[in-house]
């Protein structure tokens, strides 16, 4: 049973560019949450997708957007990249209302130069 | 969502029992207490969750006093591989907290030989 998979594992972009990160949830899970984790800090909640809609959003600008597909996989898009967007981006999946028992992927390390 | 306070860091030696206490004075009636473990360059891993009294699984025990204003994660006989960051989270298991799981700064546990 595959866990949460994220791609790519590492990515280097320059300021102003756009990036798309991908996530496949754990089998049987229908909810995907995205987090940003800066070095030395705890993960910061970006948003959560359920039934192909954004159900909840954290304190992130509109440059951060996402999508969930019918197979429950998800994408995180970040436009107009800033240096401060450099971080580990984590995807977590859960099932239904059991959203506090999150299963995380290993993340995508994004470096903005 | 209830705010949590936990020590920034702790040191221990192999074979010792480690107890990490988390304070959550504003915990609500419906809130559950959840602990995660995170190794460098990996996503957090769910350890244990509880509502009251004591919960034990193959990895850890969670002690919650009657007033639920704090909780203690107990790791028996730690090894070097238990060196990680441990996060205490308090959230609404019934969904009225907004479906988002919020992480704090965590406790950095360093196990020495």
Coordinates of N, CA and C in Angstrom, one line a residue:
Chain A
X1 N 0.9 -1.2 0.0 CA 0.0 0.0 0.0 C 0.9 1.2 0.0
X2 N 0.8 2.0 -1.1 CA 1.7 3.2 -1.2 C 1.2 4.2 -0.2
X3 N 2.1 4.9 0.4 CA 1.7 6.1 1.2 C 1.5 7.3 0.4
X4 N 1.7 8.4 1.0 CA 1.6 9.7 0.3 C 2.8 9.9 -0.6
X5 N 2.7 10.2 -1.8 CA 3.8 10.4 -2.7 C 3.8 11.9 -3.3
X6 N 4.9 12.5 -3.3 CA 5.0 13.9 -3.8 C 6.1 13.9 -4.9
X7 N 5.8 14.8 -5.8 CA 6.8 15.0 -6.9 C 6.8 16.5 -7.3
X8 N 8.0 17.0 -7.7 CA 9.3 16.4 -7.6 C 9.8 16.4 -6.1
X9 N 11.0 15.8 -5.9 CA 11.5 15.9 -4.5 C 12.3 17.2 -4.3
X10 N 12.9 17.6 -5.3 CA 13.7 18.9 -5.3 C 13.4 19.7 -6.5
X11 N 13.4 21.0 -6.3 CA 13.1 22.0 -7.4 C 13.9 23.3 -7.2
X12 N 14.5 23.8 -8.2 CA 15.1 25.1 -8.2 C 14.4 26.0 -9.2
X13 N 14.0 27.2 -8.7 CA 13.3 28.1 -9.6 C 14.0 29.5 -9.3
X14 N 13.7 30.5 -10.2 CA 14.1 31.8 -10.0 C 12.9 32.7 -9.7
X15 N 13.2 33.8 -9.1 CA 12.2 34.8 -8.7 C 11.2 35.1 -9.9
X16 N 9.9 35.2 -9.6 CA 9.0 35.5 -10.6 C 8.4 34.4 -11.4
X17 N 9.1 33.2 -11.3 CA 8.6 32.0 -12.0 C 7.4 31.4 -11.3
X18 N 6.8 30.4 -12.0 CA 5.7 29.7 -11.4 C 6.1 28.3 -11.2
X19 N 5.5 27.6 -10.2 CA 5.8 26.2 -9.9 C 4.5 25.4 -9.6
X20 N 4.6 24.2 -10.0 CA 3.5 23.2 -9.7 C 4.0 22.0 -9.0
X21 N 3.5 21.7 -7.8 CA 3.9 20.6 -7.0 C 2.7 19.6 -7.0
X22 N 3.1 18.3 -7.0 CA 2.0 17.3 -7.1 C 2.0 16.3 -5.9
X23 N 0.8 15.8 -5.7 CA 0.7 14.9 -4.5 C -0.3 13.8 -4.8
X24 N 0.0 12.6 -4.5 CA -1.0 11.5 -4.5 C -1.2 11.0 -3.1
X25 N -2.5 11.0 -2.7 CA -2.7 10.7 -1.3 C -2.6 9.2 -1.0
X26 N -2.6 8.8 0.2 CA -2.6 7.4 0.6 C -3.9 6.8 0.1
X27 N -3.8 5.5 -0.2 CA -4.9 4.8 -0.7 C -6.0 4.8 0.3
X28 N -7.2 5.2 -0.2 CA -8.4 5.2 0.7 C -8.7 6.6 1.3
X29 N -7.7 7.5 1.1 CA -7.9 8.9 1.7 C -8.5 9.8 0.6
X30 N -9.4 10.7 1.1 CA -10.1 11.6 0.2 C -9.8 13.1 0.5
X31 N -9.0 13.4 1.5 CA -8.7 14.8 1.8 C -7.2 15.0 1.7
X32 N -6.8 16.1 1.1 CA -5.4 16.5 1.0 C -5.2 17.9 1.5
X33 N -4.2 18.0 2.4 CA -3.8 19.3 3.0 C -2.3 19.6 2.5
X34 N -2.1 20.9 2.3 CA -0.7 21.3 2.0 C -0.2 22.2 3.1
X35 N 1.1 22.0 3.3 CA 1.8 22.8 4.3 C 3.2 23.3 3.8
X36 N 3.6 24.4 4.3 CA 4.9 25.0 4.0 C 5.7 25.0 5.2
X37 N 6.9 24.4 5.1 CA 7.8 24.4 6.3 C 9.1 25.0 6.0
X38 N 9.4 26.2 6.6 CA 10.7 26.8 6.5 C 11.7 26.1 7.5
X39 N 12.9 26.3 7.2 CA 14.0 25.7 8.0 C 13.9 26.0 9.4
X40 N 13.8 25.0 10.3 CA 13.8 25.3 11.7 C 12.4 25.6 12.3
X41 N 11.4 25.6 11.5 CA 10.0 26.0 12.0 C 9.1 24.8 11.8
X42 N 7.9 24.9 12.4 CA 6.9 23.9 12.2 C 6.2 24.1 10.9
X43 N 5.5 23.1 10.4 CA 4.7 23.2 9.2 C 3.6 24.3 9.3
X44 N 3.5 25.1 8.3 CA 2.4 26.1 8.3 C 1.3 25.7 7.3
X45 N 0.1 25.7 7.8 CA -1.1 25.2 6.9 C -1.3 26.2 5.8
X46 N -1.4 25.6 4.6 CA -1.7 26.5 3.4 C -3.2 26.3 3.1
X47 N -3.6 25.2 2.7 CA -5.0 24.9 2.5 C -5.3 23.4 2.4
X48 N -6.6 23.1 2.4 CA -7.0 21.7 2.4 C -8.1 21.5 1.3
X49 N -8.0 20.4 0.6 CA -9.0 20.1 -0.4 C -9.8 18.8 -0.1
X50 N -11.0 18.9 -0.3 CA -12.0 17.8 -0.1 C -13.0 17.9 -1.1
X51 N -13.3 16.8 -1.8 CA -14.3 16.7 -2.8 C -14.1 17.7 -3.9
X52 N -12.8 17.9 -4.2 CA -12.3 18.7 -5.3 C -12.5 20.2 -5.1
X53 N -12.8 20.6 -3.8 CA -12.9 22.0 -3.5 C -12.0 22.4 -2.3
X54 N -11.6 23.6 -2.3 CA -10.8 24.1 -1.2 C -11.8 24.3 0.0
X55 N -11.5 23.5 1.1 CA -12.4 23.5 2.2 C -12.0 24.5 3.3
X56 N -10.7 24.7 3.4 CA -10.1 25.6 4.4 C -8.8 26.2 3.9
X57 N -8.5 27.4 4.3 CA -7.3 28.0 3.9 C -6.6 28.7 5.0
X58 N -5.3 28.6 5.0 CA -4.5 29.3 6.0 C -4.2 30.7 5.5
X59 N -3.2 31.4 6.2 CA -2.9 32.8 6.0 C -1.8 32.9 4.9
X60 N -2.2 32.5 3.7 CA -1.3 32.6 2.5 C -1.9 33.4 1.4
X61 N -1.1 34.1 0.6 CA -1.7 35.0 -0.4 C -2.3 34.2 -1.6
X62 N -3.0 34.9 -2.4 CA -3.6 34.3 -3.6 C -2.6 33.7 -4.6
X63 N -1.4 34.0 -4.4 CA -0.3 33.4 -5.3 C -0.3 31.9 -5.1
X64 N -0.8 31.5 -4.0 CA -0.8 30.0 -3.7 C -2.2 29.5 -4.1
X65 N -2.3 28.6 -5.0 CA -3.5 28.0 -5.4 C -3.4 26.5 -5.5
X66 N -4.5 25.8 -5.6 CA -4.4 24.4 -5.7 C -5.6 23.8 -6.4
X67 N -5.5 22.5 -6.5 CA -6.5 21.8 -7.2 C -6.6 20.4 -6.7
X68 N -7.8 19.8 -6.7 CA -7.9 18.3 -6.4 C -8.6 17.7 -7.5
X69 N -8.1 16.6 -7.9 CA -8.7 15.8 -9.1 C -9.7 14.7 -8.6
X70 N -10.5 14.2 -9.5 CA -11.5 13.2 -9.1 C -10.8 12.0 -8.4
X71 N -9.5 11.7 -8.7 CA -8.9 10.5 -8.1 C -8.2 10.9 -6.7
X72 N -8.6 12.1 -6.3 CA -8.1 12.7 -5.0 C -6.7 13.2 -5.0
X73 N -6.0 13.0 -6.1 CA -4.6 13.6 -6.1 C -4.8 15.1 -6.2
X74 N -3.7 15.8 -5.9 CA -3.8 17.3 -5.8 C -2.5 17.9 -6.3
X75 N -2.7 19.2 -6.7 CA -1.6 20.0 -7.1 C -1.6 21.3 -6.3
X76 N -0.3 21.8 -6.0 CA -0.2 23.1 -5.4 C 0.6 24.0 -6.4
X77 N 0.0 25.1 -6.7 CA 0.6 26.1 -7.7 C 1.0 27.3 -6.9
X78 N 2.2 27.8 -7.2 CA 2.7 29.1 -6.6 C 3.1 29.9 -7.8
X79 N 2.5 31.1 -7.9 CA 2.9 32.1 -9.0 C 3.8 33.2 -8.4
X80 N 4.5 33.8 -9.4 CA 5.3 35.0 -9.0 C 6.2 34.7 -7.8
X81 N 7.0 33.6 -7.9 CA 7.8 33.2 -6.8 C 8.7 34.3 -6.2
X82 N 8.7 34.2 -4.9 CA 9.6 35.1 -4.1 C 10.7 34.3 -3.4
X83 N 11.8 35.0 -3.0 CA 12.9 34.3 -2.3 C 12.3 33.6 -1.1
X84 N 11.4 34.3 -0.4 CA 10.8 33.7 0.8 C 9.9 32.5 0.7
X85 N 9.7 32.1 -0.6 CA 8.9 30.9 -0.8 C 9.8 29.7 -0.7
X86 N 11.1 29.9 -0.6 CA 11.9 28.7 -0.5 C 11.6 28.0 0.8
X87 N 11.3 26.7 0.7 CA 10.8 25.9 1.9 C 10.6 24.5 1.4
X88 N 10.3 23.7 2.4 CA 9.9 22.3 2.2 C 8.3 22.3 2.1
X89 N 7.8 21.8 1.0 CA 6.3 21.8 0.9 C 5.8 20.4 1.1
X90 N 5.0 20.3 2.1 CA 4.5 19.0 2.5 C 3.0 18.8 2.1
X91 N 2.7 17.6 1.7 CA 1.4 17.2 1.4 C 1.0 16.2 2.4
X92 N -0.2 16.3 2.9 CA -0.7 15.3 3.9 C -2.1 14.8 3.5
X93 N -2.4 13.6 3.7 CA -3.7 13.1 3.3 C -4.4 12.5 4.6
X94 N -5.7 12.5 4.5 CA -6.5 12.0 5.6 C -7.8 11.5 5.1
X95 N -8.6 10.9 5.9 CA -9.9 10.4 5.5 C -11.1 11.0 6.2
X96 N -11.9 11.6 5.4 CA -13.2 12.2 5.9 C -12.9 13.2 7.1
X97 N -13.6 12.9 8.2 CA -13.5 13.9 9.3 C -12.3 13.6 10.2
X98 N -11.6 12.5 9.9 CA -10.4 12.2 10.7 C -9.2 13.0 10.3
X99 N -9.4 14.3 10.1 CA -8.4 15.1 9.5 C -7.2 15.4 10.4
X100 N -7.3 15.0 11.6 CA -6.2 15.2 12.5 C -5.2 14.1 12.5
X101 N -5.6 13.0 11.9 CA -4.6 11.8 11.7 C -4.1 11.9 10.3
X102 N -3.1 12.8 10.2 CA -2.6 13.1 8.9 C -1.5 12.1 8.5
X103 N -1.4 11.8 7.3 CA -0.3 11.0 6.7 C 0.5 11.9 5.7
X104 N 1.7 12.1 6.0 CA 2.5 13.1 5.2 C 3.4 12.4 4.2
X105 N 3.6 13.1 3.1 CA 4.7 12.7 2.2 C 6.0 13.2 2.7
X106 N 7.1 12.9 1.9 CA 8.4 13.4 2.3 C 8.7 14.8 1.8
X107 N 7.8 15.4 1.0 CA 7.9 16.8 0.7 C 8.6 17.1 -0.6
X108 N 8.5 18.3 -1.0 CA 9.2 18.9 -2.1 C 10.0 20.0 -1.6
X109 N 11.3 19.9 -1.8 CA 12.2 21.0 -1.3 C 12.3 22.0 -2.5
X110 N 11.8 23.2 -2.3 CA 11.8 24.3 -3.3 C 12.8 25.3 -2.9
X111 N 13.7 25.6 -3.9 CA 14.6 26.7 -3.7 C 14.4 27.8 -4.7
X112 N 14.2 29.0 -4.3 CA 14.0 30.1 -5.2 C 15.2 31.0 -5.1
X113 N 15.8 31.2 -6.3 CA 17.1 31.9 -6.4 C 16.8 33.3 -7.0
Chain B
X1 N -8.8 27.8 17.8 CA -8.0 26.6 18.1 C -7.2 26.9 19.4
X2 N -7.1 25.9 20.2 CA -6.3 26.0 21.5 C -4.9 26.2 21.1
X3 N -4.2 27.1 21.9 CA -2.8 27.3 21.7 C -2.0 26.3 22.6
X4 N -0.9 25.8 22.1 CA -0.1 24.8 22.9 C 1.3 25.4 23.2
X5 N 1.8 25.0 24.3 CA 3.2 25.4 24.7 C 3.9 24.2 25.1
X6 N 5.1 24.0 24.5 CA 5.9 22.8 24.8 C 7.4 23.3 24.9
X7 N 8.3 22.6 25.6 CA 9.7 23.0 25.6 C 10.3 23.0 24.2
X8 N 11.2 23.9 24.1 CA 11.8 24.1 22.8 C 12.7 22.9 22.5
X9 N 13.5 22.4 23.5 CA 14.4 21.3 23.3 C 14.5 20.5 24.6
X10 N 15.0 19.2 24.4 CA 15.2 18.3 25.5 C 16.4 17.4 25.1
X11 N 17.2 17.0 26.1 CA 18.3 16.1 25.8 C 18.0 14.8 26.7
X12 N 18.4 13.7 26.2 CA 18.3 12.4 26.9 C 19.4 11.5 26.5
X13 N 19.5 10.4 27.2 CA 20.4 9.3 26.9 C 19.7 8.1 26.4
X14 N 20.4 7.3 25.7 CA 19.8 6.0 25.2 C 19.3 5.2 26.4
X15 N 18.2 4.5 26.3 CA 17.7 3.7 27.3 C 16.8 4.3 28.3
X16 N 16.8 5.7 28.3 CA 16.0 6.4 29.3 C 14.6 6.6 28.8
X17 N 13.7 6.8 29.7 CA 12.3 7.2 29.4 C 12.3 8.7 29.3
X18 N 11.6 9.2 28.2 CA 11.5 10.6 28.0 C 10.1 11.0 28.1
X19 N 9.8 12.1 28.8 CA 8.5 12.6 28.9 C 8.5 14.1 28.4
X20 N 7.6 14.4 27.5 CA 7.5 15.7 26.9 C 6.1 16.2 27.3
X21 N 6.1 17.3 28.0 CA 4.8 17.9 28.4 C 4.4 19.0 27.5
X22 N 3.1 19.1 27.3 CA 2.5 20.1 26.4 C 1.4 20.8 27.2
X23 N 1.4 22.1 27.3 CA 0.4 22.9 28.0 C -0.6 23.4 27.0
X24 N -1.9 23.2 27.3 CA -3.0 23.7 26.5 C -4.1 24.2 27.3
X25 N -3.9 25.3 28.0 CA -4.9 25.8 29.0 C -6.3 26.1 28.4
X26 N -6.4 26.4 27.1 CA -7.6 26.8 26.6 C -8.3 25.7 25.8
X27 N -8.0 24.5 26.1 CA -8.5 23.3 25.4 C -10.0 23.3 25.5
X28 N -10.7 23.0 24.4 CA -12.2 23.0 24.4 C -12.7 21.6 24.6
X29 N -14.0 21.5 24.9 CA -14.6 20.2 25.3 C -14.4 19.2 24.2
X30 N -14.5 19.6 22.9 CA -14.4 18.7 21.8 C -13.0 18.4 21.3
X31 N -12.0 19.1 21.9 CA -10.7 19.0 21.3 C -10.0 17.7 21.7
X32 N -9.3 17.1 20.7 CA -8.5 16.0 20.9 C -7.0 16.5 21.0
X33 N -6.1 15.6 21.5 CA -4.7 16.0 21.6 C -4.0 14.9 20.8
X34 N -3.1 15.5 19.8 CA -2.4 14.6 18.9 C -0.9 15.0 18.9
X35 N -0.1 14.0 18.8 CA 1.3 14.1 18.8 C 1.9 13.6 17.5
X36 N 2.8 14.3 16.9 CA 3.5 13.9 15.7 C 5.0 14.0 15.9
X37 N 5.8 13.1 15.2 CA 7.2 13.1 15.2 C 7.7 13.4 13.8
X38 N 8.8 14.2 13.8 CA 9.4 14.6 12.5 C 10.9 14.5 12.5
X39 N 11.4 13.7 11.5 CA 12.8 13.6 11.3 C 13.2 14.7 10.2
X40 N 14.5 15.1 10.1 CA 14.9 16.0 9.1 C 14.6 15.6 7.7
X41 N 14.1 16.5 6.9 CA 13.8 16.3 5.5 C 12.7 15.3 5.3
X42 N 11.9 15.0 6.3 CA 10.7 14.1 6.1 C 9.5 14.8 6.6
X43 N 8.3 14.3 6.2 CA 7.1 14.9 6.8 C 6.8 14.3 8.2
X44 N 6.0 15.0 9.0 CA 5.7 14.5 10.3 C 5.0 13.2 10.2
X45 N 5.2 12.4 11.3 CA 4.5 11.1 11.4 C 3.6 11.1 12.6
X46 N 2.4 10.7 12.4 CA 1.4 10.6 13.5 C 1.9 9.5 14.5
X47 N 2.0 9.9 15.8 CA 2.4 9.0 16.9 C 1.2 8.5 17.7
X48 N 0.4 9.4 18.2 CA -0.6 9.0 19.1 C -1.6 10.1 19.3
X49 N -2.9 9.8 19.6 CA -3.9 10.7 19.8 C -4.8 10.3 21.0
X50 N -5.3 11.3 21.8 CA -6.1 10.9 22.9 C -7.0 12.0 23.3
X51 N -8.0 11.7 24.1 CA -9.0 12.7 24.6 C -8.9 12.9 26.1
X52 N -8.8 11.8 26.9 CA -8.6 11.9 28.3 C -7.9 10.6 28.8
X53 N -7.5 10.7 30.0 CA -6.8 9.6 30.8 C -5.5 9.2 30.1
X54 N -5.4 7.9 29.8 CA -4.2 7.4 29.2 C -4.4 6.6 27.9
X55 N -3.6 6.8 27.0 CA -3.6 6.1 25.7 C -2.2 5.5 25.5
X56 N -2.2 4.2 25.1 CA -0.9 3.6 24.8 C -0.9 2.9 23.5
X57 N 0.1 3.0 22.7 CA 0.3 2.1 21.5 C 1.7 1.6 21.5
X58 N 2.1 1.0 20.4 CA 3.4 0.3 20.3 C 4.5 1.3 20.4
X59 N 4.3 2.5 20.2 CA 5.4 3.5 20.1 C 5.5 4.4 21.4
X60 N 4.3 4.8 21.9 CA 4.4 5.8 23.0 C 3.1 5.6 23.9
X61 N 3.2 6.4 25.0 CA 2.0 6.6 25.8 C 1.6 8.0 25.9
X62 N 0.4 8.3 26.1 CA -0.1 9.7 26.2 C -0.9 9.8 27.5
X63 N -0.4 10.7 28.4 CA -1.1 10.9 29.7 C -1.8 12.2 29.7
X64 N -3.1 12.2 30.0 CA -3.9 13.4 30.0 C -4.6 13.5 31.4
X65 N -4.3 14.5 32.2 CA -5.0 14.6 33.5 C -6.5 15.0 33.3
X66 N -7.2 14.9 34.4 CA -8.6 15.1 34.4 C -9.0 16.5 33.8
X67 N -8.2 17.6 34.2 CA -8.6 18.9 33.7 C -8.2 19.1 32.2
X68 N -7.5 18.2 31.6 CA -7.1 18.2 30.2 C -6.3 19.5 29.8
X69 N -5.8 20.2 30.8 CA -5.1 21.5 30.4 C -3.6 21.2 30.0
X70 N -3.2 20.0 30.1 CA -1.8 19.6 29.7 C -1.9 18.1 29.3
X71 N -0.8 17.7 28.6 CA -0.7 16.3 28.3 C 0.8 16.0 28.2
X72 N 1.1 14.7 28.5 CA 2.5 14.3 28.5 C 2.7 13.1 27.5
X73 N 3.6 13.3 26.6 CA 4.0 12.2 25.7 C 5.1 11.4 26.4
X74 N 5.0 10.1 26.5 CA 6.1 9.3 27.1 C 6.6 8.4 26.1
X75 N 8.0 8.4 26.0 CA 8.7 7.5 25.1 C 9.5 6.6 25.9
X76 N 9.2 5.3 25.9 CA 10.0 4.4 26.8 C 11.3 4.0 26.1
X77 N 12.4 4.0 26.9 CA 13.7 3.5 26.5 C 14.1 4.0 25.1
X78 N 14.3 5.3 25.1 CA 14.6 5.9 23.8 C 16.0 5.4 23.2
X79 N 16.1 5.5 21.9 CA 17.3 5.2 21.2 C 17.8 6.4 20.4
X80 N 18.9 6.3 19.8 CA 19.4 7.4 19.0 C 18.5 7.8 17.9
X81 N 17.8 6.8 17.4 CA 16.8 7.0 16.3 C 15.6 7.8 16.7
X82 N 15.4 8.0 18.0 CA 14.3 8.8 18.4 C 14.6 10.3 18.4
X83 N 15.8 10.7 18.1 CA 16.2 12.1 17.9 C 15.3 12.7 16.8
X84 N 14.5 13.6 17.1 CA 13.5 14.2 16.2 C 12.9 15.4 16.8
X85 N 12.0 16.0 16.1 CA 11.1 17.1 16.6 C 9.7 16.5 16.9
X86 N 9.2 16.8 18.1 CA 7.9 16.3 18.5 C 6.9 17.4 18.6
X87 N 5.8 17.3 17.9 CA 4.8 18.3 17.9 C 3.5 17.9 18.7
X88 N 3.0 18.8 19.5 CA 1.8 18.6 20.2 C 0.7 19.5 19.5
X89 N -0.4 18.9 19.2 CA -1.5 19.6 18.5 C -2.8 19.4 19.3
X90 N -3.6 20.5 19.3 CA -4.9 20.4 20.0 C -5.9 20.9 19.0
X91 N -6.9 20.1 18.6 CA -7.8 20.5 17.6 C -9.2 19.9 17.9
X92 N -10.1 20.4 17.1 CA -11.5 20.0 17.3 C -11.8 18.8 16.5
X93 N -11.9 17.7 17.1 CA -12.2 16.4 16.4 C -13.6 16.3 15.8
X94 N -14.4 17.3 16.1 CA -15.7 17.3 15.4 C -15.8 18.3 14.3
X95 N -14.7 18.9 13.9 CA -14.7 19.7 12.7 C -15.1 21.1 12.8
X96 N -15.6 21.5 13.9 CA -16.0 22.9 14.0 C -14.8 23.9 14.2
X97 N -13.6 23.3 14.3 CA -12.4 24.1 14.4 C -11.9 24.5 13.0
X98 N -12.6 24.0 12.0 CA -12.2 24.5 10.6 C -11.5 23.5 9.8
X99 N -11.3 22.3 10.3 CA -10.7 21.2 9.5 C -9.2 21.4 9.3
X100 N -8.6 22.3 9.9 CA -7.2 22.5 9.7 C -6.4 22.1 10.9
X101 N -5.3 21.4 10.7 CA -4.4 21.0 11.7 C -3.3 22.0 11.8
X102 N -3.1 22.6 13.0 CA -2.1 23.7 13.1 C -0.9 23.1 14.0
X103 N 0.3 23.3 13.4 CA 1.5 22.9 14.1 C 2.2 24.1 14.8
X104 N 2.7 23.9 16.0 CA 3.5 24.9 16.6 C 5.0 24.6 16.3
X105 N 5.9 25.1 17.1 CA 7.3 25.0 16.9 C 7.9 23.6 17.2
X106 N 7.2 22.9 18.1 CA 7.6 21.6 18.5 C 8.7 21.5 19.5
X107 N 9.1 20.3 20.0 CA 10.2 20.1 20.9 C 11.2 19.3 20.2
X108 N 12.4 19.8 20.2 CA 13.6 19.1 19.6 C 14.2 18.2 20.6
X109 N 14.0 16.9 20.4 CA 14.6 15.9 21.4 C 15.9 15.4 20.8
X110 N 17.0 15.4 21.6 CA 18.3 14.9 21.2 C 18.7 13.8 22.1
X111 N 18.8 12.6 21.5 CA 19.2 11.4 22.3 C 20.7 11.2 22.1
X112 N 21.4 11.1 23.2 CA 22.8 10.9 23.2 C 23.2 9.5 23.6
X113 N 24.3 9.0 23.1 CA 24.8 7.6 23.4 C 25.3 7.6 24.8

